[in-house]
Amino acid sequence: MTQKVALITGSTSGIGLSIAMRLAQSGHNIILNGFGDPQKIQWTANSIAEMYKIEVVHSNADMTKPDEIEKMIHMAQNSFGSLDIVVCNAGVQHVAPIDEFPPEKWDMILAINLTSAFHVIHHALPLMKEKKWGRIINIASAHALVASPFKSAYVAAKHGLAGLTKTVALEVAEHGITCNAICPGYVQTPLVDNQIQDTAKARGISPETVIRDVILGSQPTKEFVKVEDIAELAAYLSSDHAAAITGTMLSIDGGWTAH
Ligand code: NAD
C-alpha cells in the first residue's frame, strides 16, 4: 500500500495511541492529537517516527473547539500535503444517574464524543474527495448499539456516532471513501480505570465487584479487549482490501452485543 497521511484524534493515550502506532507500522505519516505532558508527547512522537521511519506531528487541538479542529486539519494539509485516513477516537466518560447528571458534563461528552467527529469529517472530506480515496473510522463503542444505566450522555453520543457513520458512508460511497465505526467492548485504558470508582458509587457496590460483574460481566469472554486488536482492525479498514466495507458497525466486544 502506498504511504498515506493519517490523523487520529485522542491519540496520546489508550486506543488512539495504539492505532497511531499500528498505522505508522503500515508506513503512514501520522498526526497525533490529544492532551498530556508536552515532553512525554514529544518523546512518543519521536519514538514512533524513529521506529517506523515515518513522520509524526502533534496537534493539541481541543475537540470541544470547532475552530481548533479546523486548524488541525489545515496543519495536517500543510505538513503532509494531504489527509487520507481520519480516526475519530477522542472520547471521555462520566457515570451518574440522569437526574444527578451535571448538564456541563452532558455538553462536554456530546462535544468530544460526537460533534468533534462531525467537524473532523466536514473539513477532511474535501481533501479526500480531491484524491478520490479516503478512510474514515469512528471509534464508537458497544454503547453505540446497546445501553447501560448511568451513562446517558456517552450512550447518546455513541448512538449518534453510529448514525453519523452510516450517513457519511452513503454520501461518499461513489468517491472512493469509506466510513465505518469500530464498536469495542471494555478495554483497559485510563478511560475505564477512571470510571470504575464512579460506577461503584452510582451502583453502591465495590470497585472489585464493578470489574467482575459490570465490566467483565458484560463480556462473555470475561476478558478485556486488547488495544492492539482494535488497532489491527483499524489498519485493515484503512487498507485497499476494505474498499467494499462501508457504513458498518464492527463489534470487537468479546460477545457483549450477542446477548
Ligand atoms: P483514554 O482516556 O485512554 O484516551 C482518550 C484520549 O482522548 C486521550 O488522548 C486524551 O488526551 C484525548 N482527549 C480527551 N479529551 C480531549 C479533547 N477535548 N480534545 C482532544 N483530545 C482529547 O481513552 P480510551 O479508552 O483509549 O478511549 C478512546 C476512545 O475509545 C473513546 O472514544 C472511547 O469512548 C472509546 N471506547 C473505549 C472503550 C474502553 O473500554 N476503553 C470501549 C469502547 C469505546
PDB file of C-alpha atoms and ligand atoms in Angstrom:
ATOM      1  CA  MET A   1       0.000   0.000   0.000  1.00  0.00           C
ATOM      2  CA  THR A   2       1.303   3.481  -0.804  1.00  0.00           C
ATOM      3  CA  GLN A   3       2.175   5.835   2.025  1.00  0.00           C
ATOM      4  CA  LYS A   4      -0.822   7.765   3.364  1.00  0.00           C
ATOM      5  CA  VAL A   5      -1.401  10.512   5.911  1.00  0.00           C
ATOM      6  CA  ALA A   6      -3.409   9.545   8.987  1.00  0.00           C
ATOM      7  CA  LEU A   7      -4.903  11.741  11.708  1.00  0.00           C
ATOM      8  CA  ILE A   8      -6.026  10.064  14.911  1.00  0.00           C
ATOM      9  CA  THR A   9      -7.887  12.245  17.425  1.00  0.00           C
ATOM     10  CA  GLY A  10      -7.257  11.499  21.096  1.00  0.00           C
ATOM     11  CA  SER A  11      -4.083   9.570  20.323  1.00  0.00           C
ATOM     12  CA  THR A  12      -1.859  10.486  23.269  1.00  0.00           C
ATOM     13  CA  SER A  13      -3.251   7.543  25.241  1.00  0.00           C
ATOM     14  CA  GLY A  14      -5.067   4.203  25.097  1.00  0.00           C
ATOM     15  CA  ILE A  15      -6.820   3.039  21.922  1.00  0.00           C
ATOM     16  CA  GLY A  16      -5.874   6.106  19.849  1.00  0.00           C
ATOM     17  CA  LEU A  17      -2.158   5.764  20.580  1.00  0.00           C
ATOM     18  CA  SER A  18      -2.247   2.074  19.696  1.00  0.00           C
ATOM     19  CA  ILE A  19      -3.990   2.848  16.369  1.00  0.00           C
ATOM     20  CA  ALA A  20      -1.443   5.593  15.613  1.00  0.00           C
ATOM     21  CA  MET A  21       1.426   3.157  16.199  1.00  0.00           C
ATOM     22  CA  ARG A  22      -0.183   0.480  14.022  1.00  0.00           C
ATOM     23  CA  LEU A  23      -0.816   2.918  11.142  1.00  0.00           C
ATOM     24  CA  ALA A  24       2.788   4.120  11.489  1.00  0.00           C
ATOM     25  CA  GLN A  25       3.851   0.471  11.206  1.00  0.00           C
ATOM     26  CA  SER A  26       1.968   0.385   7.866  1.00  0.00           C
ATOM     27  CA  GLY A  27       4.267   3.209   6.753  1.00  0.00           C
ATOM     28  CA  HIS A  28       1.824   6.106   7.011  1.00  0.00           C
ATOM     29  CA  ASN A  29       2.727   9.593   8.272  1.00  0.00           C
ATOM     30  CA  ILE A  30       0.870  10.415  11.472  1.00  0.00           C
ATOM     31  CA  ILE A  31      -0.835  13.396  13.108  1.00  0.00           C
ATOM     32  CA  LEU A  32      -1.224  12.701  16.809  1.00  0.00           C
ATOM     33  CA  ASN A  33      -3.796  14.686  18.788  1.00  0.00           C
ATOM     34  CA  GLY A  34      -4.660  14.858  22.451  1.00  0.00           C
ATOM     35  CA  PHE A  35      -3.656  16.178  25.834  1.00  0.00           C
ATOM     36  CA  GLY A  36      -0.855  15.309  28.227  1.00  0.00           C
ATOM     37  CA  ASP A  37       2.651  16.275  29.313  1.00  0.00           C
ATOM     38  CA  PRO A  38       4.175  18.033  26.241  1.00  0.00           C
ATOM     39  CA  GLN A  39       7.627  16.471  26.816  1.00  0.00           C
ATOM     40  CA  LYS A  40       6.160  12.975  27.048  1.00  0.00           C
ATOM     41  CA  ILE A  41       4.064  13.542  23.897  1.00  0.00           C
ATOM     42  CA  GLN A  42       7.142  14.790  22.007  1.00  0.00           C
ATOM     43  CA  TRP A  43       9.117  11.767  23.178  1.00  0.00           C
ATOM     44  CA  THR A  44       6.295   9.459  21.992  1.00  0.00           C
ATOM     45  CA  ALA A  45       6.080  11.218  18.608  1.00  0.00           C
ATOM     46  CA  ASN A  46       9.877  10.996  18.123  1.00  0.00           C
ATOM     47  CA  SER A  47       9.954   7.321  19.140  1.00  0.00           C
ATOM     48  CA  ILE A  48       7.176   6.360  16.687  1.00  0.00           C
ATOM     49  CA  ALA A  49       8.831   8.346  13.877  1.00  0.00           C
ATOM     50  CA  GLU A  50      12.205   6.719  14.513  1.00  0.00           C
ATOM     51  CA  MET A  51      10.845   3.195  14.947  1.00  0.00           C
ATOM     52  CA  TYR A  52       8.818   3.163  11.705  1.00  0.00           C
ATOM     53  CA  LYS A  53      10.851   5.641   9.627  1.00  0.00           C
ATOM     54  CA  ILE A  54       7.883   7.930   9.053  1.00  0.00           C
ATOM     55  CA  GLU A  55       6.983  11.489  10.119  1.00  0.00           C
ATOM     56  CA  VAL A  56       4.868  12.303  13.155  1.00  0.00           C
ATOM     57  CA  VAL A  57       3.447  15.683  14.198  1.00  0.00           C
ATOM     58  CA  HIS A  58       1.265  16.509  17.183  1.00  0.00           C
ATOM     59  CA  SER A  59      -1.729  18.853  17.402  1.00  0.00           C
ATOM     60  CA  ASN A  60      -3.076  19.800  20.824  1.00  0.00           C
ATOM     61  CA  ALA A  61      -6.407  20.909  19.304  1.00  0.00           C
ATOM     62  CA  ASP A  62      -9.231  20.692  21.831  1.00  0.00           C
ATOM     63  CA  MET A  63     -12.039  18.536  20.390  1.00  0.00           C
ATOM     64  CA  THR A  64     -14.639  20.755  22.090  1.00  0.00           C
ATOM     65  CA  LYS A  65     -13.492  23.704  19.919  1.00  0.00           C
ATOM     66  CA  PRO A  66     -14.548  23.683  16.220  1.00  0.00           C
ATOM     67  CA  ASP A  67     -12.017  26.406  15.250  1.00  0.00           C
ATOM     68  CA  GLU A  68      -9.143  24.360  16.713  1.00  0.00           C
ATOM     69  CA  ILE A  69     -10.353  21.278  14.809  1.00  0.00           C
ATOM     70  CA  GLU A  70     -10.343  23.257  11.545  1.00  0.00           C
ATOM     71  CA  LYS A  71      -6.790  24.497  12.254  1.00  0.00           C
ATOM     72  CA  MET A  72      -5.678  20.914  12.983  1.00  0.00           C
ATOM     73  CA  ILE A  73      -6.910  19.771   9.543  1.00  0.00           C
ATOM     74  CA  HIS A  74      -5.088  22.708   7.896  1.00  0.00           C
ATOM     75  CA  MET A  75      -1.983  21.770   9.857  1.00  0.00           C
ATOM     76  CA  ALA A  76      -2.214  18.212   8.503  1.00  0.00           C
ATOM     77  CA  GLN A  77      -2.538  19.511   4.957  1.00  0.00           C
ATOM     78  CA  ASN A  78       0.340  21.975   5.393  1.00  0.00           C
ATOM     79  CA  SER A  79       2.599  19.346   6.972  1.00  0.00           C
ATOM     80  CA  PHE A  80       1.978  16.495   4.526  1.00  0.00           C
ATOM     81  CA  GLY A  81       0.032  17.906   1.541  1.00  0.00           C
ATOM     82  CA  SER A  82      -2.986  15.634   2.054  1.00  0.00           C
ATOM     83  CA  LEU A  83      -5.130  13.791   4.567  1.00  0.00           C
ATOM     84  CA  ASP A  84      -6.186  10.256   3.653  1.00  0.00           C
ATOM     85  CA  ILE A  85      -7.204   8.500   6.860  1.00  0.00           C
ATOM     86  CA  VAL A  86      -9.038  10.035   9.826  1.00  0.00           C
ATOM     87  CA  VAL A  87      -9.778   8.125  13.000  1.00  0.00           C
ATOM     88  CA  CYS A  88     -12.270   9.958  15.208  1.00  0.00           C
ATOM     89  CA  ASN A  89     -11.294   8.444  18.528  1.00  0.00           C
ATOM     90  CA  ALA A  90     -11.194  11.172  21.208  1.00  0.00           C
ATOM     91  CA  GLY A  91     -13.667  10.353  23.925  1.00  0.00           C
ATOM     92  CA  VAL A  92     -14.486  10.912  27.578  1.00  0.00           C
ATOM     93  CA  GLN A  93     -16.928   9.356  30.013  1.00  0.00           C
ATOM     94  CA  HIS A  94     -18.968  10.391  33.047  1.00  0.00           C
ATOM     95  CA  VAL A  95     -21.054   7.974  35.078  1.00  0.00           C
ATOM     96  CA  ALA A  96     -24.062   9.227  37.092  1.00  0.00           C
ATOM     97  CA  PRO A  97     -27.834   8.755  37.289  1.00  0.00           C
ATOM     98  CA  ILE A  98     -29.541  11.054  34.795  1.00  0.00           C
ATOM     99  CA  ASP A  99     -31.305  13.149  37.438  1.00  0.00           C
ATOM    100  CA  GLU A 100     -27.897  13.882  39.001  1.00  0.00           C
ATOM    101  CA  PHE A 101     -26.014  14.159  35.677  1.00  0.00           C
ATOM    102  CA  PRO A 102     -24.265  17.572  35.509  1.00  0.00           C
ATOM    103  CA  PRO A 103     -25.521  19.382  32.350  1.00  0.00           C
ATOM    104  CA  GLU A 104     -21.995  20.679  31.640  1.00  0.00           C
ATOM    105  CA  LYS A 105     -20.732  17.058  31.547  1.00  0.00           C
ATOM    106  CA  TRP A 106     -23.536  16.203  29.084  1.00  0.00           C
ATOM    107  CA  ASP A 107     -22.427  19.084  26.824  1.00  0.00           C
ATOM    108  CA  MET A 108     -18.743  18.115  27.057  1.00  0.00           C
ATOM    109  CA  ILE A 109     -19.334  14.430  26.281  1.00  0.00           C
ATOM    110  CA  LEU A 110     -21.572  15.248  23.290  1.00  0.00           C
ATOM    111  CA  ALA A 111     -18.971  17.759  22.017  1.00  0.00           C
ATOM    112  CA  ILE A 112     -15.943  15.436  22.278  1.00  0.00           C
ATOM    113  CA  ASN A 113     -17.522  12.033  21.534  1.00  0.00           C
ATOM    114  CA  LEU A 114     -19.882  13.111  18.724  1.00  0.00           C
ATOM    115  CA  THR A 115     -19.712  16.700  17.462  1.00  0.00           C
ATOM    116  CA  SER A 116     -15.903  16.673  17.042  1.00  0.00           C
ATOM    117  CA  ALA A 117     -16.293  13.787  14.558  1.00  0.00           C
ATOM    118  CA  PHE A 118     -18.680  15.939  12.508  1.00  0.00           C
ATOM    119  CA  HIS A 119     -16.130  18.797  12.392  1.00  0.00           C
ATOM    120  CA  VAL A 120     -13.202  16.497  11.537  1.00  0.00           C
ATOM    121  CA  ILE A 121     -15.147  14.800   8.729  1.00  0.00           C
ATOM    122  CA  HIS A 122     -16.594  18.118   7.497  1.00  0.00           C
ATOM    123  CA  HIS A 123     -13.101  19.573   6.980  1.00  0.00           C
ATOM    124  CA  ALA A 124     -11.306  16.374   5.894  1.00  0.00           C
ATOM    125  CA  LEU A 125     -13.757  15.227   3.200  1.00  0.00           C
ATOM    126  CA  PRO A 126     -12.838  17.824   0.529  1.00  0.00           C
ATOM    127  CA  LEU A 127      -9.182  16.675   0.761  1.00  0.00           C
ATOM    128  CA  MET A 128     -10.218  13.028   0.378  1.00  0.00           C
ATOM    129  CA  LYS A 129     -12.627  13.778  -2.488  1.00  0.00           C
ATOM    130  CA  GLU A 130      -9.795  15.540  -4.330  1.00  0.00           C
ATOM    131  CA  LYS A 131      -7.758  12.318  -4.239  1.00  0.00           C
ATOM    132  CA  LYS A 132     -10.797  10.049  -4.772  1.00  0.00           C
ATOM    133  CA  TRP A 133      -9.603   7.976  -1.821  1.00  0.00           C
ATOM    134  CA  GLY A 134     -10.290   8.178   1.880  1.00  0.00           C
ATOM    135  CA  ARG A 135     -10.879   6.190   5.045  1.00  0.00           C
ATOM    136  CA  ILE A 136     -12.970   7.486   7.948  1.00  0.00           C
ATOM    137  CA  ILE A 137     -13.016   5.337  11.069  1.00  0.00           C
ATOM    138  CA  ASN A 138     -15.117   6.375  14.040  1.00  0.00           C
ATOM    139  CA  ILE A 139     -14.268   4.731  17.341  1.00  0.00           C
ATOM    140  CA  ALA A 140     -17.744   4.198  18.708  1.00  0.00           C
ATOM    141  CA  SER A 141     -18.437   1.533  21.353  1.00  0.00           C
ATOM    142  CA  ALA A 142     -20.698  -1.378  22.233  1.00  0.00           C
ATOM    143  CA  HIS A 143     -22.621   1.563  23.688  1.00  0.00           C
ATOM    144  CA  ALA A 144     -23.382   2.660  20.098  1.00  0.00           C
ATOM    145  CA  LEU A 145     -25.551  -0.468  19.881  1.00  0.00           C
ATOM    146  CA  VAL A 146     -26.840  -1.128  23.403  1.00  0.00           C
ATOM    147  CA  ALA A 147     -27.289   0.983  26.547  1.00  0.00           C
ATOM    148  CA  SER A 148     -26.125   0.696  30.145  1.00  0.00           C
ATOM    149  CA  PRO A 149     -27.583   2.643  33.056  1.00  0.00           C
ATOM    150  CA  PHE A 150     -25.847   5.814  34.340  1.00  0.00           C
ATOM    151  CA  LYS A 151     -24.095   6.560  31.018  1.00  0.00           C
ATOM    152  CA  SER A 152     -26.799   8.658  29.344  1.00  0.00           C
ATOM    153  CA  ALA A 153     -24.502  11.157  27.596  1.00  0.00           C
ATOM    154  CA  TYR A 154     -21.983   8.543  26.474  1.00  0.00           C
ATOM    155  CA  VAL A 155     -24.649   6.166  25.125  1.00  0.00           C
ATOM    156  CA  ALA A 156     -26.476   9.030  23.368  1.00  0.00           C
ATOM    157  CA  ALA A 157     -23.227  10.309  21.813  1.00  0.00           C
ATOM    158  CA  LYS A 158     -22.119   6.860  20.640  1.00  0.00           C
ATOM    159  CA  HIS A 159     -25.562   6.049  19.157  1.00  0.00           C
ATOM    160  CA  GLY A 160     -25.296   9.421  17.389  1.00  0.00           C
ATOM    161  CA  LEU A 161     -21.857   8.492  16.078  1.00  0.00           C
ATOM    162  CA  ALA A 162     -23.365   5.323  14.579  1.00  0.00           C
ATOM    163  CA  GLY A 163     -25.938   7.442  12.731  1.00  0.00           C
ATOM    164  CA  LEU A 164     -23.254   9.858  11.524  1.00  0.00           C
ATOM    165  CA  THR A 165     -21.145   6.921  10.282  1.00  0.00           C
ATOM    166  CA  LYS A 166     -23.979   5.479   8.176  1.00  0.00           C
ATOM    167  CA  THR A 167     -24.966   8.857   6.740  1.00  0.00           C
ATOM    168  CA  VAL A 168     -21.404   9.787   5.729  1.00  0.00           C
ATOM    169  CA  ALA A 169     -20.904   6.331   4.176  1.00  0.00           C
ATOM    170  CA  LEU A 170     -23.943   6.857   1.927  1.00  0.00           C
ATOM    171  CA  GLU A 171     -22.910  10.375   0.930  1.00  0.00           C
ATOM    172  CA  VAL A 172     -19.352   9.468  -0.133  1.00  0.00           C
ATOM    173  CA  ALA A 173     -19.813   5.912  -1.424  1.00  0.00           C
ATOM    174  CA  GLU A 174     -19.023   6.876  -5.019  1.00  0.00           C
ATOM    175  CA  HIS A 175     -15.910   8.886  -4.133  1.00  0.00           C
ATOM    176  CA  GLY A 176     -13.604   6.003  -3.130  1.00  0.00           C
ATOM    177  CA  ILE A 177     -14.122   6.926   0.522  1.00  0.00           C
ATOM    178  CA  THR A 178     -15.376   4.553   3.217  1.00  0.00           C
ATOM    179  CA  CYS A 179     -16.769   5.410   6.643  1.00  0.00           C
ATOM    180  CA  ASN A 180     -17.097   2.780   9.355  1.00  0.00           C
ATOM    181  CA  ALA A 181     -17.419   2.560  13.116  1.00  0.00           C
ATOM    182  CA  ILE A 182     -15.477   0.235  15.372  1.00  0.00           C
ATOM    183  CA  CYS A 183     -17.518  -0.756  18.437  1.00  0.00           C
ATOM    184  CA  PRO A 184     -15.217  -2.043  21.186  1.00  0.00           C
ATOM    185  CA  GLY A 185     -16.323  -3.650  24.418  1.00  0.00           C
ATOM    186  CA  TYR A 186     -14.354  -2.859  27.572  1.00  0.00           C
ATOM    187  CA  VAL A 187     -10.666  -2.099  27.042  1.00  0.00           C
ATOM    188  CA  GLN A 188      -8.341  -1.460  29.984  1.00  0.00           C
ATOM    189  CA  THR A 189      -7.317   2.167  29.387  1.00  0.00           C
ATOM    190  CA  PRO A 190      -7.314   5.279  31.628  1.00  0.00           C
ATOM    191  CA  LEU A 191     -10.910   5.957  30.472  1.00  0.00           C
ATOM    192  CA  VAL A 192     -12.135   2.693  32.002  1.00  0.00           C
ATOM    193  CA  ASP A 193      -9.843   2.824  35.057  1.00  0.00           C
ATOM    194  CA  ASN A 194     -11.303   6.245  35.919  1.00  0.00           C
ATOM    195  CA  GLN A 195     -14.918   5.115  35.646  1.00  0.00           C
ATOM    196  CA  ILE A 196     -14.610   2.110  37.972  1.00  0.00           C
ATOM    197  CA  GLN A 197     -14.846   4.308  41.104  1.00  0.00           C
ATOM    198  CA  ASP A 198     -17.763   6.338  39.651  1.00  0.00           C
ATOM    199  CA  THR A 199     -19.674   3.191  38.686  1.00  0.00           C
ATOM    200  CA  ALA A 200     -19.078   1.733  42.163  1.00  0.00           C
ATOM    201  CA  LYS A 201     -20.581   4.885  43.678  1.00  0.00           C
ATOM    202  CA  ALA A 202     -23.537   5.050  41.249  1.00  0.00           C
ATOM    203  CA  ARG A 203     -24.429   1.376  41.841  1.00  0.00           C
ATOM    204  CA  GLY A 204     -23.495   1.242  45.542  1.00  0.00           C
ATOM    205  CA  ILE A 205     -21.034  -1.658  45.078  1.00  0.00           C
ATOM    206  CA  SER A 206     -17.250  -2.134  45.486  1.00  0.00           C
ATOM    207  CA  PRO A 207     -14.724  -1.400  42.677  1.00  0.00           C
ATOM    208  CA  GLU A 208     -13.792  -5.130  42.598  1.00  0.00           C
ATOM    209  CA  THR A 209     -17.460  -6.020  42.051  1.00  0.00           C
ATOM    210  CA  VAL A 210     -17.663  -3.424  39.267  1.00  0.00           C
ATOM    211  CA  ILE A 211     -14.783  -5.108  37.401  1.00  0.00           C
ATOM    212  CA  ARG A 212     -16.161  -8.639  37.919  1.00  0.00           C
ATOM    213  CA  ASP A 213     -19.903  -8.095  37.481  1.00  0.00           C
ATOM    214  CA  VAL A 214     -20.368  -4.868  35.494  1.00  0.00           C
ATOM    215  CA  ILE A 215     -17.310  -4.685  33.246  1.00  0.00           C
ATOM    216  CA  LEU A 216     -16.286  -8.281  32.588  1.00  0.00           C
ATOM    217  CA  GLY A 217     -19.837  -9.430  33.371  1.00  0.00           C
ATOM    218  CA  SER A 218     -20.959  -7.822  30.087  1.00  0.00           C
ATOM    219  CA  GLN A 219     -18.402  -9.720  28.037  1.00  0.00           C
ATOM    220  CA  PRO A 220     -18.955 -13.467  27.589  1.00  0.00           C
ATOM    221  CA  THR A 221     -15.183 -13.950  27.067  1.00  0.00           C
ATOM    222  CA  LYS A 222     -14.653 -12.477  30.592  1.00  0.00           C
ATOM    223  CA  GLU A 223     -11.595 -10.685  29.244  1.00  0.00           C
ATOM    224  CA  PHE A 224     -10.816  -7.090  28.348  1.00  0.00           C
ATOM    225  CA  VAL A 225     -10.471  -6.325  24.629  1.00  0.00           C
ATOM    226  CA  LYS A 226      -6.838  -5.557  23.742  1.00  0.00           C
ATOM    227  CA  VAL A 227      -5.867  -2.155  22.271  1.00  0.00           C
ATOM    228  CA  GLU A 228      -3.592  -3.929  19.759  1.00  0.00           C
ATOM    229  CA  ASP A 229      -6.535  -5.927  18.380  1.00  0.00           C
ATOM    230  CA  ILE A 230      -8.590  -2.755  17.830  1.00  0.00           C
ATOM    231  CA  ALA A 231      -5.577  -1.190  16.111  1.00  0.00           C
ATOM    232  CA  GLU A 232      -5.278  -4.196  13.797  1.00  0.00           C
ATOM    233  CA  LEU A 233      -8.939  -3.791  12.775  1.00  0.00           C
ATOM    234  CA  ALA A 234      -8.358  -0.071  12.120  1.00  0.00           C
ATOM    235  CA  ALA A 235      -5.326  -0.931   9.964  1.00  0.00           C
ATOM    236  CA  TYR A 236      -7.428  -3.389   7.942  1.00  0.00           C
ATOM    237  CA  LEU A 237     -10.240  -0.837   7.461  1.00  0.00           C
ATOM    238  CA  SER A 238      -7.582   1.645   6.279  1.00  0.00           C
ATOM    239  CA  SER A 239      -6.307  -0.724   3.610  1.00  0.00           C
ATOM    240  CA  ASP A 240      -7.383  -1.123  -0.013  1.00  0.00           C
ATOM    241  CA  HIS A 241      -8.782  -4.577   0.843  1.00  0.00           C
ATOM    242  CA  ALA A 242     -11.561  -2.903   2.867  1.00  0.00           C
ATOM    243  CA  ALA A 243     -12.846  -0.787  -0.053  1.00  0.00           C
ATOM    244  CA  ALA A 244     -16.247  -2.534  -0.030  1.00  0.00           C
ATOM    245  CA  ILE A 245     -16.747  -2.247   3.738  1.00  0.00           C
ATOM    246  CA  THR A 246     -18.636   0.951   4.452  1.00  0.00           C
ATOM    247  CA  GLY A 247     -21.429   2.140   6.713  1.00  0.00           C
ATOM    248  CA  THR A 248     -20.843  -0.739   9.121  1.00  0.00           C
ATOM    249  CA  MET A 249     -20.643  -1.018  12.918  1.00  0.00           C
ATOM    250  CA  LEU A 250     -17.865  -3.533  13.551  1.00  0.00           C
ATOM    251  CA  SER A 251     -18.121  -5.071  17.008  1.00  0.00           C
ATOM    252  CA  ILE A 252     -14.976  -6.144  18.841  1.00  0.00           C
ATOM    253  CA  ASP A 253     -16.546  -6.774  22.222  1.00  0.00           C
ATOM    254  CA  GLY A 254     -15.921 -10.333  23.424  1.00  0.00           C
ATOM    255  CA  GLY A 255     -19.506 -11.262  22.524  1.00  0.00           C
ATOM    256  CA  TRP A 256     -21.176  -8.500  24.599  1.00  0.00           C
ATOM    257  CA  THR A 257     -23.724  -7.418  21.981  1.00  0.00           C
ATOM    258  CA  ALA A 258     -24.605 -11.033  21.085  1.00  0.00           C
ATOM    259  CA  HIS A 259     -26.715 -11.080  24.290  1.00  0.00           C
TER     260      HIS A 259
HETATM  261  P1  NAD B   1      -8.167   7.334  27.007  1.00  0.00           P
HETATM  262  O1  NAD B   1      -8.684   8.108  28.161  1.00  0.00           O
HETATM  263  O2  NAD B   1      -7.037   6.391  27.205  1.00  0.00           O
HETATM  264  O3  NAD B   1      -7.777   8.322  25.813  1.00  0.00           O
HETATM  265  C1  NAD B   1      -8.582   9.417  25.470  1.00  0.00           C
HETATM  266  C2  NAD B   1      -7.793  10.329  24.545  1.00  0.00           C
HETATM  267  O4  NAD B   1      -8.641  11.438  24.204  1.00  0.00           O
HETATM  268  C3  NAD B   1      -6.536  10.913  25.188  1.00  0.00           C
HETATM  269  O5  NAD B   1      -5.516  11.001  24.211  1.00  0.00           O
HETATM  270  C4  NAD B   1      -6.984  12.322  25.590  1.00  0.00           C
HETATM  271  O6  NAD B   1      -5.922  13.273  25.672  1.00  0.00           O
HETATM  272  C5  NAD B   1      -7.926  12.638  24.445  1.00  0.00           C
HETATM  273  N1  NAD B   1      -8.864  13.719  24.748  1.00  0.00           N
HETATM  274  C6  NAD B   1      -9.726  13.826  25.781  1.00  0.00           C
HETATM  275  N2  NAD B   1     -10.394  14.993  25.713  1.00  0.00           N
HETATM  276  C7  NAD B   1      -9.950  15.617  24.595  1.00  0.00           C
HETATM  277  C8  NAD B   1     -10.263  16.858  23.975  1.00  0.00           C
HETATM  278  N3  NAD B   1     -11.165  17.711  24.490  1.00  0.00           N
HETATM  279  N4  NAD B   1      -9.600  17.198  22.848  1.00  0.00           N
HETATM  280  C9  NAD B   1      -8.673  16.364  22.325  1.00  0.00           C
HETATM  281  N5  NAD B   1      -8.343  15.175  22.858  1.00  0.00           N
HETATM  282  C10 NAD B   1      -8.986  14.825  23.989  1.00  0.00           C
HETATM  283  O7  NAD B   1      -9.455   6.587  26.449  1.00  0.00           O
HETATM  284  P2  NAD B   1      -9.642   5.274  25.527  1.00  0.00           P
HETATM  285  O8  NAD B   1     -10.242   4.231  26.388  1.00  0.00           O
HETATM  286  O9  NAD B   1      -8.436   4.977  24.739  1.00  0.00           O
HETATM  287  O10 NAD B   1     -10.830   5.788  24.584  1.00  0.00           O
HETATM  288  C11 NAD B   1     -10.647   6.138  23.231  1.00  0.00           C
HETATM  289  C12 NAD B   1     -11.980   6.003  22.508  1.00  0.00           C
HETATM  290  O11 NAD B   1     -12.430   4.647  22.577  1.00  0.00           O
HETATM  291  C13 NAD B   1     -13.104   6.862  23.121  1.00  0.00           C
HETATM  292  O12 NAD B   1     -13.890   7.416  22.098  1.00  0.00           O
HETATM  293  C14 NAD B   1     -13.908   5.831  23.905  1.00  0.00           C
HETATM  294  O13 NAD B   1     -15.246   6.218  24.044  1.00  0.00           O
HETATM  295  C15 NAD B   1     -13.767   4.616  23.013  1.00  0.00           C
HETATM  296  N6  NAD B   1     -14.023   3.358  23.700  1.00  0.00           N
HETATM  297  C16 NAD B   1     -13.290   2.996  24.798  1.00  0.00           C
HETATM  298  C17 NAD B   1     -13.580   1.811  25.439  1.00  0.00           C
HETATM  299  C18 NAD B   1     -12.831   1.350  26.638  1.00  0.00           C
HETATM  300  O14 NAD B   1     -13.276   0.388  27.275  1.00  0.00           O
HETATM  301  N7  NAD B   1     -11.705   1.944  26.997  1.00  0.00           N
HETATM  302  C19 NAD B   1     -14.605   0.998  24.959  1.00  0.00           C
HETATM  303  C20 NAD B   1     -15.338   1.397  23.840  1.00  0.00           C
HETATM  304  C21 NAD B   1     -15.023   2.589  23.220  1.00  0.00           C
END
